[in-house]
Each structure stands twice: as C-alpha cells, then as structure tokens.
Amino acid sequence: MADIYINNGDELFAMTRELLDASGAARLFAAGQCVLVKPNLVVEKPPSEGATTHPEIVEAIIVFLRELGVTDIVIAEGSGVGNDTTRAFSVCGYDRLASGYGVRLLNTQKDEVRTVEVAGHSLGICAAALDADAIVNVPVLKGHCQTWLTCCLKNLKGLIPDREKRRYHTLGIHDPVAALNMAVRPQLHVVDAVCGDRTYEEGGTPVQTDQILLGFDAALIDSYAATLLGYAPEEIGYLKRVCELGYGQYADDSTEIVEFHKDRRRTAELPNRDRVRQLARHVDADEACSICYALLISSLNRAGTPKHGEIIHIGQGFRGKKPGRYGSGDCCRGCDTYAPGCPPKSKDIIAMLRGME
Ligand code: SF4
C-alpha cells in the first residue's frame, strides 16, 4: 500500500474511482456503517471558482460506498462564517447529488454540538462527526491568506459551529485546528486539486491543475500539498503542531507515491505569496476570522492598496475599541469608517477602499 495516490485528468468521476480501487480503500468500510462525507463548501460558489469540492468526486465516493453495502451516507458541511450552507449545497450541486442517490445532507450548523476535551482544549464538535462509523474527508487543495494552505487538516472546521470557528481565531487558529484533528480522525482523504485557488480560500482566481489525491494520513497529504504550493511543511502552523503532538508526520523521501496518467499532468504557477504579504502590510489584524481576512485581502487586490498608506483594522480583538480610521467587519464598528457585516461583503469593502481620501 502506498502513502499517497495521485491521478491526473479531467474525468473526475473515473479518476476518483480509479484511486479508490487502486488504494484498497474498500478495506476501511463495512456494510451497515454510517459514513460521513465532508466536502469543502466554504462559500456559495460553484467548484469552477476554485473554492469548493467538485460533486463528481463525491458522487464517485457514494457509488463506491454503496457497492460495499454502506447505505447510511451523510454529506456534512457547515460553510464559512456569513455563508449559507443550504444555499452552498444547492449552488455546488449537492442538492441534486443527494436526491439522485438518496443520501442525507447535513448542515452542521444545525446539528447537536458536543464538547470534547483534547490537547488542553475544550472543543465543541458536531455530533454527527463524533457518531459516524467512518469519515471521508474531501477537501479542496488551495491557498489561505492566513495559514498559506488549506487542505485535509483545516477542512474539518466545517464540522464545528460558527461560534467555535470565531473562537478558534481568538486562540491563534493553529492550536485548535490541530486539536480538532486529534478529536476527529477521518479514515480516508480524497483531495480535489482540480482547480483550487492557490491564494484565496474563498476562490475567484482558480488555477487548473486537474489532479485528485488520495491518502490515509492527513498530515502526510497536507505536507505534500504544501510543497505543491511552494511552502515548506513547517510553514503551515497547524500542520507543524499536529506533527509535534505525534498525530502525523511530514512527507519525505520515504513517502511512497503512486501516480496515474502522468502524461496528463499540467503545470501551474506557484501562488504569489509576496503579493499577499504586500497587501497584508495595509492590514492590522487581531483575531480576524479566516473568511473575513481573505475578503479584505482579495478586496485590496482588486481595489488597489490605499494611496496614503492607511491601515485597515480587522478582527475580534478590536471589538468595543476605536483602533483607527478604517475597519473591515462589524468587529471594527468603532472605526470612523468601516465596511459593515459579519463578515462584510466584498463590494462594501471595495467601496470603502475606493472611497478613502
Ligand atoms: S466581523 Fe469579526 S466576528 Fe465577524 S467575521 Fe469578521 S472578524 Fe469574524
């Protein structure tokens, strides 16, 4: 058995099936189990935008599980703060998938929440994730403005309520994400690396790479994924923490990788991390939620940086304070001018940026 399996091409259903068969993933499941499938539907945008999981990949997993006698399948997700999960299910094609195959859709924001004590953290986690017999994690390989990478480990944030997502950012994000991955351990990871946005987790600038990855160890896959985006695994804080805690290991020369259809490989430019860093110089962030921060960075990219070097404040750490002239999001309502919303809309952030004197 190899550590990571990779397939190349644009036939997503067939590619996924080939990986599932070749990897021997069938041994992980048994008839009569309840299997939770966790895609990434962080925003209400179709997969072609580079932020959400292609439903054809999940469809191949459902068919595979059904053939193994697994009848109780639930597709579970809680979209990013400020996004409507029900709408994301519809926009991303999961409504049709669920009705076509008779599987359940679960908005984890409406699920019971249970507390789990792990690695010094008290974490609220949706009950379905704790009760499932097995979990198949189906993230998108993409960039992230705060953590540089989001793939297997970070995708589990969709299994916690919004209040927990916000709280994670008050704890510096990396530690609680690592702890979450100690509490919830998917048996299988199938990574959508078809056209992930290599810079912004909310998509908008997809890069076509036409790959799907499969593996069993989230840290191993994430460390390999980090190198695909040009990052050293140690640069990804939550990944580093997981490995420090002994719950995973980085891919290295001994990692066995099996790749199919290498002739269909596509090349892709690395993300422009310098651009993100340059834009971030105009931001003063204190406990900012991921989606809020990403919206501000991508809006700065579209609207241009402030002419006179003004700083835009953002984050829960500024609640009830007057940090400066400009802010983004309701947490910064104490600023003279701010883009309202939790998170604010891109158009309102851009209007504020363009209106700066
Ligand atoms: S306004 Fe504050 S709480 Fe709301 S998304 Fe932004 S940082 Fe998070």
mmCIF file of C-alpha atoms and ligand atoms in Angstrom:
data_model
loop_
_atom_site.group_PDB
_atom_site.id
_atom_site.type_symbol
_atom_site.label_atom_id
_atom_site.label_comp_id
_atom_site.label_asym_id
_atom_site.label_seq_id
_atom_site.Cartn_x
_atom_site.Cartn_y
_atom_site.Cartn_z
ATOM 1 C CA MET A 1 0.000 0.000 0.000
ATOM 2 C CA ALA A 2 1.356 3.416 -0.959
ATOM 3 C CA ASP A 3 1.043 6.570 1.176
ATOM 4 C CA ILE A 4 -0.375 8.930 -1.429
ATOM 5 C CA TYR A 5 -2.150 8.158 -4.707
ATOM 6 C CA ILE A 6 -2.452 10.801 -7.426
ATOM 7 C CA ASN A 7 -4.495 10.859 -10.597
ATOM 8 C CA ASN A 8 -4.383 13.357 -13.476
ATOM 9 C CA GLY A 9 -7.022 14.336 -15.992
ATOM 10 C CA ASP A 10 -10.454 15.870 -16.344
ATOM 11 C CA GLU A 11 -12.724 12.820 -15.900
ATOM 12 C CA LEU A 12 -13.308 13.393 -12.212
ATOM 13 C CA PHE A 13 -15.695 10.520 -11.538
ATOM 14 C CA ALA A 14 -13.489 7.954 -13.304
ATOM 15 C CA MET A 15 -10.276 9.352 -11.768
ATOM 16 C CA THR A 16 -11.703 9.144 -8.254
ATOM 17 C CA ARG A 17 -12.911 5.609 -8.822
ATOM 18 C CA GLU A 18 -9.520 4.542 -10.120
ATOM 19 C CA LEU A 19 -7.876 5.914 -6.969
ATOM 20 C CA LEU A 20 -10.380 4.262 -4.633
ATOM 21 C CA ASP A 21 -9.872 0.878 -6.291
ATOM 22 C CA ALA A 22 -6.089 1.097 -6.591
ATOM 23 C CA SER A 23 -5.575 2.188 -2.978
ATOM 24 C CA GLY A 24 -7.590 -0.662 -1.489
ATOM 25 C CA ALA A 25 -9.808 1.853 0.305
ATOM 26 C CA ALA A 26 -12.608 -0.744 0.424
ATOM 27 C CA ARG A 27 -10.963 -2.317 3.486
ATOM 28 C CA LEU A 28 -11.874 0.797 5.512
ATOM 29 C CA PHE A 29 -15.641 0.363 5.247
ATOM 30 C CA ALA A 30 -18.245 -2.278 6.007
ATOM 31 C CA ALA A 31 -21.884 -2.838 5.161
ATOM 32 C CA GLY A 32 -24.269 -1.264 7.631
ATOM 33 C CA GLN A 33 -21.930 1.540 8.698
ATOM 34 C CA CYS A 34 -22.855 5.215 8.845
ATOM 35 C CA VAL A 35 -20.284 7.072 6.737
ATOM 36 C CA LEU A 36 -19.956 10.857 6.854
ATOM 37 C CA VAL A 37 -18.562 12.541 3.739
ATOM 38 C CA LYS A 38 -17.106 16.016 4.320
ATOM 39 C CA PRO A 39 -16.591 18.184 1.208
ATOM 40 C CA ASN A 40 -15.406 21.798 1.316
ATOM 41 C CA LEU A 41 -18.344 24.133 0.644
ATOM 42 C CA VAL A 42 -16.892 27.109 2.489
ATOM 43 C CA VAL A 43 -18.674 29.603 0.218
ATOM 44 C CA GLU A 44 -21.735 29.643 -2.019
ATOM 45 C CA LYS A 45 -19.719 29.392 -5.233
ATOM 46 C CA PRO A 46 -19.543 26.603 -7.848
ATOM 47 C CA PRO A 47 -16.381 24.451 -7.862
ATOM 48 C CA SER A 48 -15.139 26.173 -11.033
ATOM 49 C CA GLU A 49 -14.366 29.235 -8.843
ATOM 50 C CA GLY A 50 -11.661 27.270 -7.046
ATOM 51 C CA ALA A 51 -13.044 27.131 -3.506
ATOM 52 C CA THR A 52 -15.466 24.209 -3.304
ATOM 53 C CA THR A 53 -15.339 20.450 -3.884
ATOM 54 C CA HIS A 54 -16.497 19.130 -7.267
ATOM 55 C CA PRO A 55 -19.609 16.957 -6.709
ATOM 56 C CA GLU A 56 -18.404 14.377 -9.280
ATOM 57 C CA ILE A 57 -15.680 13.355 -6.807
ATOM 58 C CA VAL A 58 -18.192 12.905 -4.003
ATOM 59 C CA GLU A 59 -20.512 11.084 -6.401
ATOM 60 C CA ALA A 60 -17.792 8.507 -7.145
ATOM 61 C CA ILE A 61 -17.272 8.025 -3.392
ATOM 62 C CA ILE A 62 -21.015 7.494 -2.841
ATOM 63 C CA VAL A 63 -21.215 4.890 -5.614
ATOM 64 C CA PHE A 64 -18.119 3.155 -4.192
ATOM 65 C CA LEU A 65 -19.592 3.061 -0.680
ATOM 66 C CA ARG A 66 -22.945 1.829 -1.946
ATOM 67 C CA GLU A 67 -21.253 -1.063 -3.713
ATOM 68 C CA LEU A 68 -19.708 -2.003 -0.361
ATOM 69 C CA GLY A 69 -23.153 -2.127 1.226
ATOM 70 C CA VAL A 70 -22.937 1.215 3.010
ATOM 71 C CA THR A 71 -26.470 2.576 2.882
ATOM 72 C CA ASP A 72 -26.327 5.303 5.543
ATOM 73 C CA ILE A 73 -24.295 8.089 3.913
ATOM 74 C CA VAL A 74 -24.435 11.710 5.023
ATOM 75 C CA ILE A 75 -22.783 14.653 3.290
ATOM 76 C CA ALA A 76 -21.989 17.075 6.098
ATOM 77 C CA GLU A 77 -20.779 20.662 5.920
ATOM 78 C CA GLY A 78 -21.056 23.993 7.673
ATOM 79 C CA SER A 79 -19.989 26.773 5.311
ATOM 80 C CA GLY A 80 -17.727 29.631 6.365
ATOM 81 C CA VAL A 81 -18.960 32.342 8.726
ATOM 82 C CA GLY A 82 -21.513 34.516 6.930
ATOM 83 C CA ASN A 83 -22.253 31.938 4.225
ATOM 84 C CA ASP A 84 -25.475 29.952 3.912
ATOM 85 C CA THR A 85 -24.756 26.198 3.921
ATOM 86 C CA THR A 86 -28.146 25.287 2.449
ATOM 87 C CA ARG A 87 -27.530 27.617 -0.446
ATOM 88 C CA ALA A 88 -23.977 26.290 -0.851
ATOM 89 C CA PHE A 89 -25.376 22.733 -1.120
ATOM 90 C CA SER A 90 -27.600 23.941 -3.939
ATOM 91 C CA VAL A 91 -25.097 26.161 -5.790
ATOM 92 C CA CYS A 92 -22.382 23.488 -5.675
ATOM 93 C CA GLY A 93 -24.628 20.700 -6.999
ATOM 94 C CA TYR A 94 -25.061 18.695 -3.789
ATOM 95 C CA ASP A 95 -28.869 19.003 -3.699
ATOM 96 C CA ARG A 96 -29.063 17.082 -6.967
ATOM 97 C CA LEU A 97 -26.465 14.589 -5.821
ATOM 98 C CA ALA A 98 -28.297 13.882 -2.567
ATOM 99 C CA SER A 99 -31.704 13.443 -4.163
ATOM 100 C CA GLY A 100 -30.271 11.345 -7.015
ATOM 101 C CA TYR A 101 -28.588 8.866 -4.692
ATOM 102 C CA GLY A 102 -30.864 9.111 -1.663
ATOM 103 C CA VAL A 103 -28.136 10.327 0.695
ATOM 104 C CA ARG A 104 -28.648 12.819 3.501
ATOM 105 C CA LEU A 105 -27.380 16.410 3.506
ATOM 106 C CA LEU A 106 -26.472 17.749 6.945
ATOM 107 C CA ASN A 107 -25.946 21.421 7.689
ATOM 108 C CA THR A 108 -23.604 21.033 10.654
ATOM 109 C CA GLN A 109 -24.630 24.476 11.903
ATOM 110 C CA LYS A 110 -27.954 22.892 12.856
ATOM 111 C CA ASP A 111 -26.555 19.722 14.390
ATOM 112 C CA GLU A 112 -26.237 18.953 18.088
ATOM 113 C CA VAL A 113 -22.874 20.088 19.456
ATOM 114 C CA ARG A 114 -20.887 18.028 21.968
ATOM 115 C CA THR A 115 -17.843 19.076 23.918
ATOM 116 C CA VAL A 116 -14.629 17.112 23.592
ATOM 117 C CA GLU A 117 -11.601 17.690 25.802
ATOM 118 C CA VAL A 118 -8.418 17.239 23.808
ATOM 119 C CA ALA A 119 -4.836 18.558 23.905
ATOM 120 C CA GLY A 120 -5.746 21.129 26.548
ATOM 121 C CA HIS A 121 -8.706 22.436 24.562
ATOM 122 C CA SER A 122 -12.414 22.126 25.177
ATOM 123 C CA LEU A 123 -13.852 21.856 21.655
ATOM 124 C CA GLY A 124 -17.491 21.976 20.519
ATOM 125 C CA ILE A 125 -17.899 19.484 17.665
ATOM 126 C CA CYS A 126 -20.976 18.500 15.693
ATOM 127 C CA ALA A 127 -22.415 15.208 16.968
ATOM 128 C CA ALA A 128 -22.680 13.602 13.520
ATOM 129 C CA ALA A 129 -18.884 13.719 13.159
ATOM 130 C CA LEU A 130 -18.419 12.057 16.531
ATOM 131 C CA ASP A 131 -21.096 9.411 15.936
ATOM 132 C CA ALA A 132 -20.168 8.361 12.365
ATOM 133 C CA ASP A 133 -18.563 4.939 11.948
ATOM 134 C CA ALA A 134 -16.213 6.374 9.346
ATOM 135 C CA ILE A 135 -15.423 9.763 7.762
ATOM 136 C CA VAL A 136 -14.291 10.503 4.217
ATOM 137 C CA ASN A 137 -12.689 13.936 4.033
ATOM 138 C CA VAL A 138 -12.929 15.580 0.586
ATOM 139 C CA PRO A 139 -11.152 18.957 0.818
ATOM 140 C CA VAL A 140 -10.004 21.307 -1.913
ATOM 141 C CA LEU A 141 -6.256 21.909 -2.156
ATOM 142 C CA LYS A 142 -5.970 25.693 -2.079
ATOM 143 C CA GLY A 143 -4.196 28.664 -0.617
ATOM 144 C CA HIS A 144 -5.169 30.563 2.505
ATOM 145 C CA CYS A 145 -4.328 34.176 3.339
ATOM 146 C CA GLN A 146 -3.560 33.479 6.994
ATOM 147 C CA THR A 147 -2.304 29.895 7.113
ATOM 148 C CA TRP A 148 -0.985 29.687 3.480
ATOM 149 C CA LEU A 149 -2.551 26.257 2.917
ATOM 150 C CA THR A 150 -5.940 24.693 3.472
ATOM 151 C CA CYS A 151 -6.380 21.035 2.612
ATOM 152 C CA CYS A 152 -7.148 17.954 4.757
ATOM 153 C CA LEU A 153 -6.500 19.187 8.302
ATOM 154 C CA LYS A 154 -8.223 22.538 8.053
ATOM 155 C CA ASN A 155 -11.239 21.185 6.191
ATOM 156 C CA LEU A 156 -12.545 19.710 9.439
ATOM 157 C CA LYS A 157 -13.510 23.226 10.582
ATOM 158 C CA GLY A 158 -16.771 22.634 8.723
ATOM 159 C CA LEU A 159 -17.681 20.177 11.485
ATOM 160 C CA ILE A 160 -17.860 22.825 14.219
ATOM 161 C CA PRO A 161 -20.412 25.594 14.860
ATOM 162 C CA ASP A 162 -19.771 29.184 13.765
ATOM 163 C CA ARG A 163 -19.178 30.352 17.325
ATOM 164 C CA GLU A 164 -16.345 27.841 17.561
ATOM 165 C CA LYS A 165 -14.888 28.996 14.230
ATOM 166 C CA ARG A 166 -14.731 32.535 15.583
ATOM 167 C CA ARG A 167 -13.266 31.331 18.876
ATOM 168 C CA TYR A 168 -10.506 29.397 17.082
ATOM 169 C CA HIS A 169 -9.270 32.710 15.704
ATOM 170 C CA THR A 170 -9.057 34.176 19.192
ATOM 171 C CA LEU A 171 -6.756 31.226 20.002
ATOM 172 C CA GLY A 172 -4.464 31.822 17.047
ATOM 173 C CA ILE A 173 -6.150 29.184 14.790
ATOM 174 C CA HIS A 174 -3.273 26.671 14.601
ATOM 175 C CA ASP A 175 -3.537 25.035 18.036
ATOM 176 C CA PRO A 176 -7.303 24.411 17.988
ATOM 177 C CA VAL A 177 -7.223 23.123 14.384
ATOM 178 C CA ALA A 178 -4.530 20.655 15.432
ATOM 179 C CA ALA A 179 -6.593 19.625 18.464
ATOM 180 C CA LEU A 180 -9.705 19.192 16.302
ATOM 181 C CA ASN A 181 -7.740 16.748 14.175
ATOM 182 C CA MET A 182 -6.935 14.724 17.265
ATOM 183 C CA ALA A 183 -10.627 14.526 18.162
ATOM 184 C CA VAL A 184 -11.916 13.743 14.661
ATOM 185 C CA ARG A 185 -9.843 11.316 12.563
ATOM 186 C CA PRO A 186 -11.161 10.645 9.034
ATOM 187 C CA GLN A 187 -10.290 7.211 7.682
ATOM 188 C CA LEU A 188 -9.819 8.446 4.139
ATOM 189 C CA HIS A 189 -8.915 11.709 2.404
ATOM 190 C CA VAL A 190 -9.730 12.376 -1.244
ATOM 191 C CA VAL A 191 -8.350 15.780 -2.235
ATOM 192 C CA ASP A 192 -9.859 17.890 -5.005
ATOM 193 C CA ALA A 193 -6.851 19.529 -6.653
ATOM 194 C CA VAL A 194 -8.705 20.152 -9.885
ATOM 195 C CA CYS A 195 -8.747 23.948 -9.976
ATOM 196 C CA GLY A 196 -8.131 25.193 -6.437
ATOM 197 C CA ASP A 197 -7.451 28.881 -5.889
ATOM 198 C CA ARG A 198 -3.798 28.980 -4.850
ATOM 199 C CA THR A 199 -4.102 32.266 -2.989
ATOM 200 C CA TYR A 200 -7.607 32.864 -1.640
ATOM 201 C CA GLU A 201 -9.642 30.239 0.214
ATOM 202 C CA GLU A 202 -12.897 31.822 -0.940
ATOM 203 C CA GLY A 203 -11.896 31.304 -4.603
ATOM 204 C CA GLY A 204 -12.190 33.672 -7.533
ATOM 205 C CA THR A 205 -8.805 33.001 -9.125
ATOM 206 C CA PRO A 206 -8.830 29.229 -9.802
ATOM 207 C CA VAL A 207 -5.769 27.529 -11.245
ATOM 208 C CA GLN A 208 -6.411 24.446 -13.364
ATOM 209 C CA THR A 209 -4.198 21.571 -12.211
ATOM 210 C CA ASP A 210 -6.535 18.630 -12.963
ATOM 211 C CA GLN A 211 -5.422 16.374 -10.117
ATOM 212 C CA ILE A 212 -7.061 14.302 -7.423
ATOM 213 C CA LEU A 213 -5.059 12.956 -4.482
ATOM 214 C CA LEU A 214 -5.948 10.149 -2.112
ATOM 215 C CA GLY A 215 -4.367 9.078 1.151
ATOM 216 C CA PHE A 216 -4.995 7.959 4.704
ATOM 217 C CA ASP A 217 -2.865 10.353 6.781
ATOM 218 C CA ALA A 218 -3.961 13.988 6.756
ATOM 219 C CA ALA A 219 -0.599 15.413 7.844
ATOM 220 C CA LEU A 220 1.267 13.409 5.226
ATOM 221 C CA ILE A 221 -1.019 14.652 2.460
ATOM 222 C CA ASP A 222 -1.040 18.250 3.713
ATOM 223 C CA SER A 223 2.745 18.368 3.876
ATOM 224 C CA TYR A 224 2.926 17.068 0.317
ATOM 225 C CA ALA A 225 0.219 19.555 -0.718
ATOM 226 C CA ALA A 226 2.185 22.388 0.915
ATOM 227 C CA THR A 227 5.162 21.638 -1.323
ATOM 228 C CA LEU A 228 2.883 21.754 -4.384
ATOM 229 C CA LEU A 229 2.105 25.371 -3.444
ATOM 230 C CA GLY A 230 5.762 26.140 -2.796
ATOM 231 C CA TYR A 231 5.651 26.101 1.006
ATOM 232 C CA ALA A 232 7.775 24.114 3.419
ATOM 233 C CA PRO A 233 5.535 21.949 5.645
ATOM 234 C CA GLU A 234 6.958 23.697 8.718
ATOM 235 C CA GLU A 235 5.467 26.987 7.476
ATOM 236 C CA ILE A 236 1.937 25.643 7.978
ATOM 237 C CA GLY A 237 1.376 26.221 11.692
ATOM 238 C CA TYR A 238 -1.421 23.736 12.379
ATOM 239 C CA LEU A 239 0.378 21.037 10.370
ATOM 240 C CA LYS A 240 3.537 21.600 12.377
ATOM 241 C CA ARG A 241 1.516 21.377 15.588
ATOM 242 C CA VAL A 242 -0.152 18.088 14.564
ATOM 243 C CA CYS A 243 3.271 16.581 13.914
ATOM 244 C CA GLU A 244 4.655 17.931 17.200
ATOM 245 C CA LEU A 245 1.758 16.283 19.010
ATOM 246 C CA GLY A 246 2.650 12.982 17.357
ATOM 247 C CA TYR A 247 -0.559 12.757 15.352
ATOM 248 C CA GLY A 248 1.023 12.805 11.931
ATOM 249 C CA GLN A 249 4.240 13.111 10.024
ATOM 250 C CA TYR A 250 5.581 15.107 7.119
ATOM 251 C CA ALA A 251 6.014 13.513 3.723
ATOM 252 C CA ASP A 252 9.675 12.844 2.987
ATOM 253 C CA ASP A 253 11.869 10.777 0.701
ATOM 254 C CA SER A 254 10.468 7.581 2.182
ATOM 255 C CA THR A 255 6.875 8.534 1.329
ATOM 256 C CA GLU A 256 5.584 6.188 -1.326
ATOM 257 C CA ILE A 257 3.619 7.975 -4.022
ATOM 258 C CA VAL A 258 1.765 6.230 -6.839
ATOM 259 C CA GLU A 259 0.709 8.458 -9.710
ATOM 260 C CA PHE A 260 -1.573 7.579 -12.607
ATOM 261 C CA HIS A 261 -1.694 9.185 -16.055
ATOM 262 C CA LYS A 262 1.437 11.294 -15.651
ATOM 263 C CA ASP A 263 1.130 12.179 -19.328
ATOM 264 C CA ARG A 264 -1.906 14.299 -18.429
ATOM 265 C CA ARG A 265 -0.037 16.355 -15.818
ATOM 266 C CA ARG A 266 -0.482 20.108 -16.013
ATOM 267 C CA THR A 267 1.981 22.667 -14.781
ATOM 268 C CA ALA A 268 0.834 25.566 -12.648
ATOM 269 C CA GLU A 269 2.496 28.678 -11.326
ATOM 270 C CA LEU A 270 3.130 28.907 -7.626
ATOM 271 C CA PRO A 271 0.960 31.312 -5.640
ATOM 272 C CA ASN A 272 2.308 34.825 -5.325
ATOM 273 C CA ARG A 273 2.841 34.888 -1.597
ATOM 274 C CA ASP A 274 4.778 38.145 -1.864
ATOM 275 C CA ARG A 275 1.620 39.796 -3.193
ATOM 276 C CA VAL A 276 -0.363 38.606 -0.172
ATOM 277 C CA ARG A 277 2.365 39.821 2.161
ATOM 278 C CA GLN A 278 2.468 43.163 0.367
ATOM 279 C CA LEU A 279 -1.309 43.588 0.704
ATOM 280 C CA ALA A 280 -1.182 42.459 4.327
ATOM 281 C CA ARG A 281 1.105 45.414 5.145
ATOM 282 C CA HIS A 282 -2.022 47.555 4.895
ATOM 283 C CA VAL A 283 -3.895 45.410 7.401
ATOM 284 C CA ASP A 284 -3.816 45.402 11.186
ATOM 285 C CA ALA A 285 -5.412 42.079 12.162
ATOM 286 C CA ASP A 286 -6.255 40.958 15.659
ATOM 287 C CA GLU A 287 -8.131 37.645 15.954
ATOM 288 C CA ALA A 288 -9.644 38.007 12.463
ATOM 289 C CA CYS A 289 -11.788 35.150 11.143
ATOM 290 C CA SER A 290 -10.362 33.445 8.027
ATOM 291 C CA ILE A 291 -13.132 34.360 5.649
ATOM 292 C CA CYS A 292 -13.204 37.995 6.844
ATOM 293 C CA TYR A 293 -9.443 38.325 6.414
ATOM 294 C CA ALA A 294 -9.490 36.666 2.988
ATOM 295 C CA LEU A 295 -12.257 39.007 1.827
ATOM 296 C CA LEU A 296 -10.218 42.027 2.896
ATOM 297 C CA ILE A 297 -7.001 40.798 1.230
ATOM 298 C CA SER A 298 -8.767 39.883 -2.029
ATOM 299 C CA SER A 299 -10.622 43.228 -1.991
ATOM 300 C CA LEU A 300 -7.333 45.089 -1.569
ATOM 301 C CA ASN A 301 -6.016 43.126 -4.526
ATOM 302 C CA ARG A 302 -8.983 44.194 -6.648
ATOM 303 C CA ALA A 303 -9.367 47.785 -5.457
ATOM 304 C CA GLY A 304 -5.664 48.577 -5.052
ATOM 305 C CA THR A 305 -3.846 49.482 -1.864
ATOM 306 C CA PRO A 306 -4.654 52.761 -0.085
ATOM 307 C CA LYS A 307 -2.813 55.688 -1.690
ATOM 308 C CA HIS A 308 -1.646 57.275 1.527
ATOM 309 C CA GLY A 309 -0.641 54.076 3.275
ATOM 310 C CA GLU A 310 -3.663 53.930 5.559
ATOM 311 C CA ILE A 311 -4.143 50.813 7.635
ATOM 312 C CA ILE A 312 -7.401 48.836 7.692
ATOM 313 C CA HIS A 313 -8.192 47.190 11.002
ATOM 314 C CA ILE A 314 -9.917 43.834 11.243
ATOM 315 C CA GLY A 315 -10.716 41.212 13.856
ATOM 316 C CA GLN A 316 -12.466 40.274 17.046
ATOM 317 C CA GLY A 317 -9.643 41.780 19.111
ATOM 318 C CA PHE A 318 -10.923 45.252 18.136
ATOM 319 C CA ARG A 319 -14.464 44.756 19.409
ATOM 320 C CA GLY A 320 -15.533 47.686 21.578
ATOM 321 C CA LYS A 321 -12.385 49.648 20.649
ATOM 322 C CA LYS A 322 -11.526 52.514 18.322
ATOM 323 C CA PRO A 323 -8.414 51.138 16.639
ATOM 324 C CA GLY A 324 -8.151 53.778 13.885
ATOM 325 C CA ARG A 325 -9.858 55.416 10.926
ATOM 326 C CA TYR A 326 -10.696 52.394 8.791
ATOM 327 C CA GLY A 327 -12.003 48.949 9.636
ATOM 328 C CA SER A 328 -13.487 45.903 7.961
ATOM 329 C CA GLY A 329 -16.348 43.989 9.564
ATOM 330 C CA ASP A 330 -18.687 44.628 12.476
ATOM 331 C CA CYS A 331 -15.918 43.999 14.995
ATOM 332 C CA CYS A 332 -14.395 47.301 13.845
ATOM 333 C CA ARG A 333 -17.524 49.409 14.069
ATOM 334 C CA GLY A 334 -15.530 51.668 16.410
ATOM 335 C CA CYS A 335 -13.513 52.974 13.432
ATOM 336 C CA ASP A 336 -14.514 56.262 11.775
ATOM 337 C CA THR A 337 -15.349 54.306 8.596
ATOM 338 C CA TYR A 338 -15.891 50.581 8.339
ATOM 339 C CA ALA A 339 -17.356 48.014 5.984
ATOM 340 C CA PRO A 340 -20.324 46.562 7.899
ATOM 341 C CA GLY A 341 -21.194 42.882 8.112
ATOM 342 C CA CYS A 342 -20.008 39.720 9.787
ATOM 343 C CA PRO A 343 -18.235 39.113 7.512
ATOM 344 C CA PRO A 344 -18.699 42.199 5.294
ATOM 345 C CA LYS A 345 -19.436 41.862 1.579
ATOM 346 C CA SER A 346 -16.580 42.344 -0.901
ATOM 347 C CA LYS A 347 -18.470 45.145 -2.648
ATOM 348 C CA ASP A 348 -18.740 47.092 0.632
ATOM 349 C CA ILE A 349 -15.055 46.618 1.439
ATOM 350 C CA ILE A 350 -14.100 47.720 -2.070
ATOM 351 C CA ALA A 351 -16.417 50.729 -1.842
ATOM 352 C CA MET A 352 -14.727 51.737 1.417
ATOM 353 C CA LEU A 353 -11.242 51.245 -0.053
ATOM 354 C CA ARG A 354 -12.110 53.296 -3.130
ATOM 355 C CA GLY A 355 -13.691 55.990 -1.009
ATOM 356 C CA MET A 356 -10.568 56.558 1.084
ATOM 357 C CA GLU A 357 -9.309 60.118 0.846
HETATM 358 S S1 SF4 B 1 -16.667 40.853 11.665
HETATM 359 FE FE1 SF4 B 1 -15.436 39.961 13.334
HETATM 360 S S2 SF4 B 1 -16.535 38.111 14.028
HETATM 361 FE FE2 SF4 B 1 -17.397 38.748 12.032
HETATM 362 S S3 SF4 B 1 -16.269 37.525 10.543
HETATM 363 FE FE3 SF4 B 1 -15.165 39.476 10.746
HETATM 364 S S4 SF4 B 1 -13.609 39.139 12.330
HETATM 365 FE FE4 SF4 B 1 -15.085 37.451 12.455
#
